[in-house]
């Protein structure tokens, strides 16, 4: 795998950076799960110090000159080229953003997160808007330092999804928006997929739901000796290595699909981390290539497999066994409950049909913010009007509108489009898997999921970050990312029964 002597030396030197990352991941997992509340401030200091150390090592003359030397080597194989690409990119980003600016962003967002939480609780946008203004200005500065060809937003997109441009995202939304709207209209007028379902209000026993989740994870193939399931306020996945991947869920005590599908979603992320080629673990290319590709894996399992009729049929008896109240609901009802469709205010609760419209709304606003074409005072009204235009509803509170997401308070502008990349890719991958495996439905209906896991491993997981996202998709599926598959998927699931 790694034969070039310079690359081998880099990988040896990289080991300490990997170890710091490993420690930071474990610390972050602990922060979200078991850390005593009072430890937050010290934990923040410790993490900041480790990040600084990592930056120092990466930018040391010794390390950067080795990477430069590697770049000039002839005959590097794809893995070795991947190592150079990933490190060059990390060094470029580190070098471009002045430490003072980064420090200012960290300081601002640390405060802004707390203020945002309170502003959301009190439904008070005025409390938050000056922070948002500052964050937008800092992000614009960062974009200038990073550089871009066409739109300053390109620089921020690339930060979250290597190689993604504003123009790509524009093209995707141009290709799907009007179809999504017409699919939505039809689904709503047909009424087979309900807007809401009585099961959304039914309470469950948390112990029973835990048993459901554990049994579902067994079926999906979540390896107990290399992975954990815990509880946190917001579900997430953290992979320390291919031998230690952890997911979380939450138990709200009602509307059991929320916990179930968060588990299946995070399983998709976890499987990616678990199936990376052991030979590239602990190297610069030993993790998932991007947020969008990662999200494609979670959405594939959550939506395309998890919410399918075949999967619902196959797990119905397990659900019945643990959730006593399901005796009043047959499998058809449970399937419809899993697949409610309605325009709603909250992105995280949005269904498969409407979800990307929530992303489009944010994408439109972020582009204007980063271009300096809108004032923070104007954002709430712009949010509401755009939501009306896209989904036909207008929030009456900030909490259900502009204050709903944590992302901006954390300085994550340019992040949202990776969710749509994930949704689009999940359908494209499903199309190819279906064709190459001789029918996904046949496999799912008998819960024969191993060939699907193997397929994803072969096409996506094993490569880690060897290829940049666009290149990975091209190599694995012989074509570029194509949003039409997503529209075809929606049509065949929601319009042709
Ligand atoms: Mg996710």
Coordinates of C-alpha atoms and ligand atoms in Angstrom, one line a residue:
X1 CA 0.0 0.0 0.0
X2 CA 2.7 2.5 1.0
X3 CA 6.0 1.8 -0.7
X4 CA 7.5 5.2 -1.2
X5 CA 10.1 6.0 1.5
X6 CA 9.1 9.6 1.9
X7 CA 5.5 8.7 2.3
X8 CA 6.4 6.0 4.8
X9 CA 8.3 8.6 6.8
X10 CA 5.3 11.0 6.7
X11 CA 3.0 8.3 8.0
X12 CA 5.4 7.5 10.8
X13 CA 5.5 11.2 11.7
X14 CA 1.8 11.5 11.3
X15 CA 1.2 9.0 14.1
X16 CA 1.3 11.6 16.8
X17 CA -1.3 13.8 14.9
X18 CA -3.5 10.8 14.7
X19 CA -3.1 10.2 18.4
X20 CA -4.1 13.8 19.2
X21 CA -7.1 13.4 17.0
X22 CA -7.9 10.1 18.7
X23 CA -7.8 11.8 22.1
X24 CA -9.8 14.8 21.0
X25 CA -12.5 12.5 19.6
X26 CA -12.8 10.5 22.8
X27 CA -12.9 13.8 24.8
X28 CA -15.6 15.1 22.6
X29 CA -17.6 11.9 22.9
X30 CA -17.2 12.1 26.7
X31 CA -18.3 15.8 26.7
X32 CA -21.6 14.9 25.0
X33 CA -22.3 11.8 27.1
X34 CA -20.9 11.3 30.6
X35 CA -18.8 14.4 31.5
X36 CA -19.9 16.2 34.7
X37 CA -21.4 19.6 33.7
X38 CA -18.8 21.6 35.8
X39 CA -16.0 20.2 33.7
X40 CA -17.0 22.0 30.5
X41 CA -14.6 24.9 30.8
X42 CA -11.5 22.8 31.6
X43 CA -12.4 20.4 28.9
X44 CA -12.6 23.4 26.4
X45 CA -9.1 24.5 27.5
X46 CA -7.7 21.1 27.1
X47 CA -9.2 20.6 23.7
X48 CA -7.9 24.0 22.5
X49 CA -4.4 23.2 23.7
X50 CA -4.4 19.9 21.9
X51 CA -5.7 21.6 18.7
X52 CA -2.9 24.1 18.9
X53 CA -0.3 21.4 19.4
X54 CA -1.7 19.5 16.4
X55 CA -1.4 22.7 14.3
X56 CA 2.1 23.3 15.5
X57 CA 3.3 19.9 14.5
X58 CA 1.5 20.0 11.1
X59 CA 3.0 23.4 10.3
X60 CA 6.5 22.6 11.5
X61 CA 9.2 23.0 8.9
X62 CA 10.1 19.4 9.4
X63 CA 6.7 18.2 8.5
X64 CA 5.7 20.6 5.7
X65 CA 9.1 20.1 3.9
X66 CA 8.5 16.4 4.0
X67 CA 5.1 16.9 2.5
X68 CA 6.6 19.1 -0.2
X69 CA 9.2 16.5 -0.9
X70 CA 6.6 13.8 -1.2
X71 CA 4.7 15.9 -3.7
X72 CA 7.7 15.9 -6.0
X73 CA 8.1 12.1 -5.9
X74 CA 7.5 10.2 -9.1
X75 CA 5.3 7.1 -9.5
X76 CA 3.2 7.5 -6.3
X77 CA 0.3 5.1 -6.2
X78 CA -3.3 6.3 -5.5
X79 CA -3.0 5.9 -1.7
X80 CA 0.2 7.8 -1.6
X81 CA -1.2 10.5 -3.8
X82 CA -4.2 10.6 -1.4
X83 CA -1.8 11.2 1.6
X84 CA -0.2 14.1 -0.2
X85 CA -3.5 15.6 -1.2
X86 CA -5.0 15.4 2.2
X87 CA -2.0 16.9 4.0
X88 CA -1.5 19.6 1.4
X89 CA -5.1 20.7 1.9
X90 CA -4.9 20.7 5.7
X91 CA -1.6 22.7 5.6
X92 CA -3.1 25.1 3.1
X93 CA -6.1 25.7 5.2
X94 CA -4.1 26.1 8.4
X95 CA -1.7 28.5 6.8
X96 CA -4.3 30.6 5.1
X97 CA -6.3 31.5 8.2
X98 CA -4.3 33.8 10.5
X99 CA -4.2 32.5 14.1
X100 CA -5.6 35.8 15.4
X101 CA -8.7 35.4 13.2
X102 CA -9.2 31.8 14.2
X103 CA -8.9 32.8 17.8
X104 CA -11.4 35.5 17.4
X105 CA -13.8 33.1 15.7
X106 CA -13.4 30.6 18.5
X107 CA -14.0 33.3 21.1
X108 CA -17.0 34.7 19.3
X109 CA -18.7 31.3 18.7
X110 CA -18.1 30.0 22.2
X111 CA -20.1 32.9 23.5
X112 CA -22.5 32.9 20.5
X113 CA -23.5 29.3 21.2
X114 CA -24.6 30.2 24.7
X115 CA -26.4 33.3 23.6
X116 CA -28.1 31.5 20.7
X117 CA -29.5 28.9 23.2
X118 CA -31.0 31.5 25.4
X119 CA -32.3 33.6 22.4
X120 CA -34.0 30.5 21.1
X121 CA -35.6 29.8 24.4
X122 CA -36.8 33.3 24.8
X123 CA -37.7 33.6 21.1
X124 CA -35.6 36.8 21.0
X125 CA -33.7 37.3 17.7
X126 CA -32.5 40.7 18.8
X127 CA -30.3 39.0 21.5
X128 CA -28.5 37.0 18.9
X129 CA -28.3 39.2 15.8
X130 CA -25.1 41.1 16.7
X131 CA -23.3 37.8 17.3
X132 CA -24.5 36.5 13.9
X133 CA -23.3 39.7 12.3
X134 CA -19.9 39.3 13.8
X135 CA -19.7 35.6 12.8
X136 CA -20.7 36.4 9.2
X137 CA -18.0 39.1 9.1
X138 CA -15.4 36.7 10.4
X139 CA -16.5 34.0 7.9
X140 CA -16.3 36.5 5.1
X141 CA -12.7 37.3 6.2
X142 CA -11.9 33.6 6.3
X143 CA -13.2 33.2 2.8
X144 CA -11.0 36.1 1.6
X145 CA -7.9 34.4 3.2
X146 CA -8.7 31.0 1.8
X147 CA -9.3 32.4 -1.7
X148 CA -11.9 31.5 -4.4
X149 CA -12.5 31.7 -8.1
X150 CA -16.1 32.7 -8.4
X151 CA -18.0 33.3 -5.2
X152 CA -16.6 33.9 -1.7
X153 CA -19.1 31.2 -0.5
X154 CA -17.0 28.7 -2.6
X155 CA -14.2 29.0 0.0
X156 CA -16.6 28.1 2.9
X157 CA -18.2 25.2 1.0
X158 CA -14.8 23.7 0.2
X159 CA -13.9 23.9 3.9
X160 CA -16.8 21.5 4.6
X161 CA -16.9 19.5 1.4
X162 CA -13.7 19.3 -0.5
X163 CA -14.1 20.5 -4.1
X164 CA -17.7 21.7 -3.7
X165 CA -18.5 25.0 -5.4
X166 CA -21.5 27.3 -5.2
X167 CA -22.1 26.6 -8.8
X168 CA -22.4 22.8 -8.1
X169 CA -25.0 23.5 -5.4
X170 CA -26.9 25.9 -7.6
X171 CA -27.0 23.2 -10.3
X172 CA -28.3 20.6 -7.9
X173 CA -31.1 22.8 -6.6
X174 CA -32.0 23.9 -10.1
X175 CA -32.4 20.3 -11.1
X176 CA -34.6 19.2 -8.2
X177 CA -36.6 22.1 -6.7
X178 CA -39.6 22.3 -9.0
X179 CA -39.9 18.5 -9.1
X180 CA -39.8 18.3 -5.4
X181 CA -42.5 20.9 -5.2
X182 CA -44.8 19.0 -7.6
X183 CA -44.1 15.7 -5.9
X184 CA -45.0 17.3 -2.6
X185 CA -48.3 18.7 -4.0
X186 CA -49.3 15.3 -5.3
X187 CA -48.4 13.4 -2.1
X188 CA -50.4 15.9 -0.1
X189 CA -53.4 15.7 -2.3
X190 CA -53.4 11.9 -2.5
X191 CA -53.1 11.6 1.2
X192 CA -51.8 8.1 1.4
X193 CA -48.7 9.3 3.2
X194 CA -50.3 11.2 6.1
X195 CA -49.3 14.6 7.4
X196 CA -49.3 13.2 10.9
X197 CA -50.0 10.0 12.6
X198 CA -51.5 9.1 16.0
X199 CA -48.4 7.0 16.8
X200 CA -46.5 10.3 17.0
X201 CA -48.2 10.9 20.3
X202 CA -48.0 7.4 21.8
X203 CA -45.7 7.1 24.7
X204 CA -43.2 4.2 25.0
X205 CA -41.3 2.5 27.7
X206 CA -37.6 3.6 27.4
X207 CA -36.3 0.1 28.4
X208 CA -38.4 -1.5 25.7
X209 CA -37.2 1.0 23.1
X210 CA -33.6 0.3 24.1
X211 CA -34.3 -3.3 23.4
X212 CA -35.7 -2.4 20.0
X213 CA -32.7 -0.3 19.1
X214 CA -30.3 -3.1 20.2
X215 CA -32.1 -5.7 18.2
X216 CA -32.2 -3.5 15.1
X217 CA -28.5 -2.8 15.4
X218 CA -27.9 -6.5 15.5
X219 CA -29.9 -7.0 12.3
X220 CA -28.0 -4.1 10.6
X221 CA -24.7 -5.7 11.5
X222 CA -23.3 -3.4 14.1
X223 CA -20.3 -5.2 15.7
X224 CA -20.6 -5.3 19.5
X225 CA -16.8 -5.8 20.0
X226 CA -15.9 -2.6 18.0
X227 CA -18.8 -0.3 18.6
X228 CA -21.1 1.2 21.3
X229 CA -24.5 2.8 21.6
X230 CA -25.1 5.5 24.3
X231 CA -27.4 8.3 25.0
X232 CA -26.9 12.0 24.4
X233 CA -29.0 15.2 23.9
X234 CA -28.3 15.2 20.1
X235 CA -27.5 11.9 18.4
X236 CA -24.1 11.7 16.8
X237 CA -21.3 9.3 15.7
X238 CA -17.7 9.4 16.6
X239 CA -15.1 7.0 15.2
X240 CA -11.8 6.8 17.1
X241 CA -10.5 4.1 14.9
X242 CA -11.9 1.1 13.0
X243 CA -11.9 -0.8 16.3
X244 CA -13.8 1.9 18.3
X245 CA -16.8 3.6 16.8
X246 CA -19.6 5.0 19.0
X247 CA -23.1 6.2 18.2
X248 CA -25.7 7.8 20.4
X249 CA -29.4 8.2 20.4
X250 CA -32.0 9.9 22.6
X251 CA -35.2 8.7 24.3
X252 CA -37.9 11.3 24.4
X253 CA -40.5 8.8 25.6
X254 CA -43.0 9.3 22.8
X255 CA -43.0 9.0 19.0
X256 CA -40.7 6.0 18.9
X257 CA -39.6 6.5 15.3
X258 CA -37.5 9.4 16.3
X259 CA -35.2 7.2 18.4
X260 CA -35.3 4.3 16.0
X261 CA -34.4 6.3 12.9
X262 CA -31.7 8.3 14.7
X263 CA -30.1 4.9 15.5
X264 CA -30.3 3.7 11.9
X265 CA -29.0 7.0 10.7
X266 CA -26.0 7.0 13.0
X267 CA -25.4 3.3 12.2
X268 CA -24.9 4.4 8.6
X269 CA -22.2 6.9 9.7
X270 CA -20.6 4.2 11.9
X271 CA -20.5 1.6 9.3
X272 CA -18.4 3.9 7.1
X273 CA -15.9 4.4 9.9
X274 CA -15.9 0.7 10.7
X275 CA -15.3 -0.5 7.1
X276 CA -12.3 1.7 6.2
X277 CA -9.4 -0.5 5.0
X278 CA -7.3 -1.4 8.1
X279 CA -4.2 -0.8 6.0
X280 CA -4.9 2.9 5.8
X281 CA -6.1 3.5 9.4
X282 CA -3.9 5.8 11.5
X283 CA -2.8 7.5 8.3
X284 CA -4.0 10.9 6.8
X285 CA -6.4 9.1 4.5
X286 CA -7.8 6.8 7.2
X287 CA -11.2 8.5 7.7
X288 CA -14.3 9.3 5.8
X289 CA -13.7 11.7 2.9
X290 CA -16.3 14.4 3.5
X291 CA -19.4 15.4 5.4
X292 CA -21.5 14.9 2.3
X293 CA -20.3 11.4 1.5
X294 CA -20.7 10.5 5.2
X295 CA -24.2 11.8 5.2
X296 CA -25.0 9.7 2.1
X297 CA -24.2 6.7 4.2
X298 CA -26.4 7.6 7.1
X299 CA -29.3 8.6 4.8
X300 CA -28.9 5.4 2.8
X301 CA -29.6 3.3 5.8
X302 CA -32.1 5.6 7.5
X303 CA -34.3 6.4 4.5
X304 CA -33.6 4.1 1.6
X305 CA -33.4 1.0 3.7
X306 CA -34.9 1.9 7.1
X307 CA -38.1 3.6 5.9
X308 CA -38.7 1.2 3.0
X309 CA -41.8 -1.0 2.9
X310 CA -39.6 -4.1 2.8
X311 CA -37.6 -3.2 6.0
X312 CA -40.8 -2.2 7.8
X313 CA -42.4 -5.5 7.0
X314 CA -39.3 -7.4 8.0
X315 CA -38.9 -5.7 11.5
X316 CA -42.6 -5.4 12.3
X317 CA -42.6 -8.5 14.6
X318 CA -39.6 -7.3 16.5
X319 CA -41.3 -3.9 17.0
X320 CA -44.5 -5.7 18.2
X321 CA -42.6 -7.9 20.6
X322 CA -41.2 -4.9 22.5
X323 CA -43.7 -2.1 21.9
X324 CA -47.0 -3.4 23.3
X325 CA -49.1 -0.6 21.9
X326 CA -48.4 -1.7 18.4
X327 CA -51.1 -4.4 18.7
X328 CA -53.5 -1.7 17.6
X329 CA -51.5 -0.8 14.5
X330 CA -50.8 -3.2 11.6
X331 CA -47.7 -3.1 9.5
X332 CA -49.3 -0.9 6.9
X333 CA -50.1 1.7 9.6
X334 CA -46.5 1.5 10.9
X335 CA -45.2 2.1 7.4
X336 CA -47.3 5.1 6.9
X337 CA -46.3 6.4 10.3
X338 CA -42.6 6.0 9.3
X339 CA -43.3 8.1 6.2
X340 CA -45.4 11.0 7.1
X341 CA -45.0 13.9 4.7
X342 CA -45.9 17.6 5.3
X343 CA -44.4 21.0 5.0
X344 CA -43.1 21.8 8.5
X345 CA -41.0 24.5 10.1
X346 CA -38.2 22.4 11.6
X347 CA -35.5 21.0 9.4
X348 CA -34.5 18.2 11.7
X349 CA -38.0 16.9 11.7
X350 CA -38.5 17.2 8.0
X351 CA -39.4 14.2 5.8
X352 CA -37.6 12.9 2.8
X353 CA -39.7 14.9 0.3
X354 CA -39.4 18.3 2.0
X355 CA -36.0 18.1 3.6
X356 CA -33.9 19.6 0.8
X357 CA -36.2 22.6 0.6
X358 CA -35.1 23.4 4.1
X359 CA -31.5 23.3 2.9
X360 CA -32.2 25.4 -0.1
X361 CA -33.6 28.1 2.2
X362 CA -30.4 28.2 4.2
X363 CA -28.2 28.0 1.1
X364 CA -30.0 31.1 -0.4
X365 CA -29.6 33.1 2.8
X366 CA -25.9 32.0 3.4
X367 CA -25.0 33.0 -0.2
X368 CA -26.4 36.5 0.4
X369 CA -24.8 36.8 3.8
X370 CA -21.4 35.9 2.6
X371 CA -21.7 38.1 -0.4
X372 CA -22.6 41.0 2.0
X373 CA -25.9 41.4 0.2
X374 CA -28.2 41.2 3.2
X375 CA -28.2 42.8 6.7
X376 CA -28.7 40.6 9.7
X377 CA -31.8 42.8 10.6
X378 CA -33.4 41.7 7.3
X379 CA -32.8 37.9 7.8
X380 CA -35.9 36.9 9.8
X381 CA -38.2 38.3 7.2
X382 CA -36.2 36.9 4.4
X383 CA -36.2 33.5 6.1
X384 CA -40.0 33.6 6.5
X385 CA -40.7 34.8 3.0
X386 CA -38.4 32.2 1.4
X387 CA -40.0 29.5 3.5
X388 CA -43.4 30.6 2.3
X389 CA -42.1 30.5 -1.3
X390 CA -40.6 27.0 -0.9
X391 CA -42.9 25.3 1.5
X392 CA -46.0 27.4 1.6
X393 CA -45.8 28.1 5.3
X394 CA -44.6 31.0 7.4
X395 CA -43.3 30.6 11.0
X396 CA -44.7 32.9 13.6
X397 CA -41.8 32.6 16.0
X398 CA -38.1 33.0 15.6
X399 CA -37.7 29.7 17.4
X400 CA -39.5 27.9 14.5
X401 CA -37.7 30.1 12.0
X402 CA -34.2 31.6 11.9
X403 CA -33.2 30.6 15.4
X404 CA -33.8 26.9 15.0
X405 CA -30.4 25.7 14.0
X406 CA -27.2 25.7 16.1
X407 CA -24.9 25.8 13.0
X408 CA -24.5 29.6 12.5
X409 CA -23.8 30.2 16.2
X410 CA -20.9 27.7 15.8
X411 CA -19.6 29.6 12.7
X412 CA -20.6 26.7 10.4
X413 CA -21.6 28.7 7.3
X414 CA -21.3 26.5 4.2
X415 CA -22.2 23.3 6.1
X416 CA -25.9 22.9 5.3
X417 CA -25.4 22.0 1.6
X418 CA -23.5 18.8 2.6
X419 CA -26.8 17.5 3.9
X420 CA -28.3 17.8 0.4
X421 CA -25.2 16.2 -1.2
X422 CA -25.8 13.3 1.2
X423 CA -29.4 12.9 0.2
X424 CA -28.7 13.1 -3.5
X425 CA -25.8 10.7 -3.3
X426 CA -27.8 8.2 -1.2
X427 CA -30.3 7.8 -4.0
X428 CA -27.6 7.5 -6.6
X429 CA -25.7 4.9 -4.6
X430 CA -29.0 3.0 -4.1
X431 CA -29.7 3.0 -7.8
X432 CA -26.3 1.4 -8.5
X433 CA -26.5 -1.0 -5.6
X434 CA -29.9 -2.1 -6.8
X435 CA -28.6 -2.8 -10.3
X436 CA -25.3 -4.4 -9.3
X437 CA -26.8 -6.6 -6.5
X438 CA -29.8 -7.8 -8.5
X439 CA -32.4 -5.9 -6.5
X440 CA -32.1 -4.2 -3.1
X441 CA -35.7 -5.0 -2.2
X442 CA -35.2 -8.7 -2.4
X443 CA -32.3 -8.5 0.0
X444 CA -34.0 -6.1 2.4
X445 CA -37.2 -8.1 2.6
X446 CA -35.3 -11.1 4.0
X447 CA -32.9 -8.9 6.0
X448 CA -30.0 -10.2 4.0
X449 CA -27.9 -7.1 4.5
X450 CA -24.4 -8.4 4.3
X451 CA -24.1 -8.0 0.5
X452 CA -25.2 -4.4 0.9
X453 CA -22.6 -3.7 3.6
X454 CA -20.0 -5.3 1.4
X455 CA -21.1 -3.2 -1.6
X456 CA -20.8 0.0 0.3
X457 CA -17.4 -1.1 1.7
X458 CA -16.1 -1.8 -1.8
X459 CA -17.5 1.3 -3.4
X460 CA -17.1 3.9 -0.6
X461 CA -15.9 2.9 2.8
X462 CA -12.6 1.1 2.2
X463 CA -11.1 4.0 0.4
X464 CA -11.3 6.5 3.3
X465 CA -10.0 9.8 1.9
X466 CA -7.8 8.3 -0.8
X467 CA -9.8 10.1 -3.5
X468 CA -11.5 13.4 -3.2
X469 CA -15.4 13.2 -3.1
X470 CA -16.1 13.9 -6.8
X471 CA -13.3 11.5 -7.9
X472 CA -14.5 8.8 -5.6
X473 CA -18.0 8.9 -7.1
X474 CA -16.7 9.0 -10.6
X475 CA -14.5 6.0 -10.0
X476 CA -17.0 3.9 -8.1
X477 CA -20.1 4.6 -10.2
X478 CA -18.7 5.7 -13.6
X479 CA -20.4 9.1 -13.5
X480 CA -20.6 12.4 -11.6
X481 CA -23.0 13.2 -8.8
X482 CA -26.4 13.3 -10.5
X483 CA -29.5 14.7 -8.7
X484 CA -32.0 12.9 -11.1
X485 CA -31.7 9.7 -9.2
X486 CA -33.0 11.4 -6.1
X487 CA -36.1 12.6 -8.0
X488 CA -36.7 9.2 -9.5
X489 CA -36.4 7.7 -6.1
X490 CA -38.9 10.1 -4.6
X491 CA -41.3 9.5 -7.5
X492 CA -41.1 5.7 -7.3
X493 CA -41.5 5.6 -3.5
X494 CA -44.1 8.3 -3.0
X495 CA -46.1 8.5 -6.2
X496 CA -46.3 5.0 -7.6
X497 CA -47.8 2.5 -5.2
Ligands
LIG1 MG1 -25.8 12.7 9.9

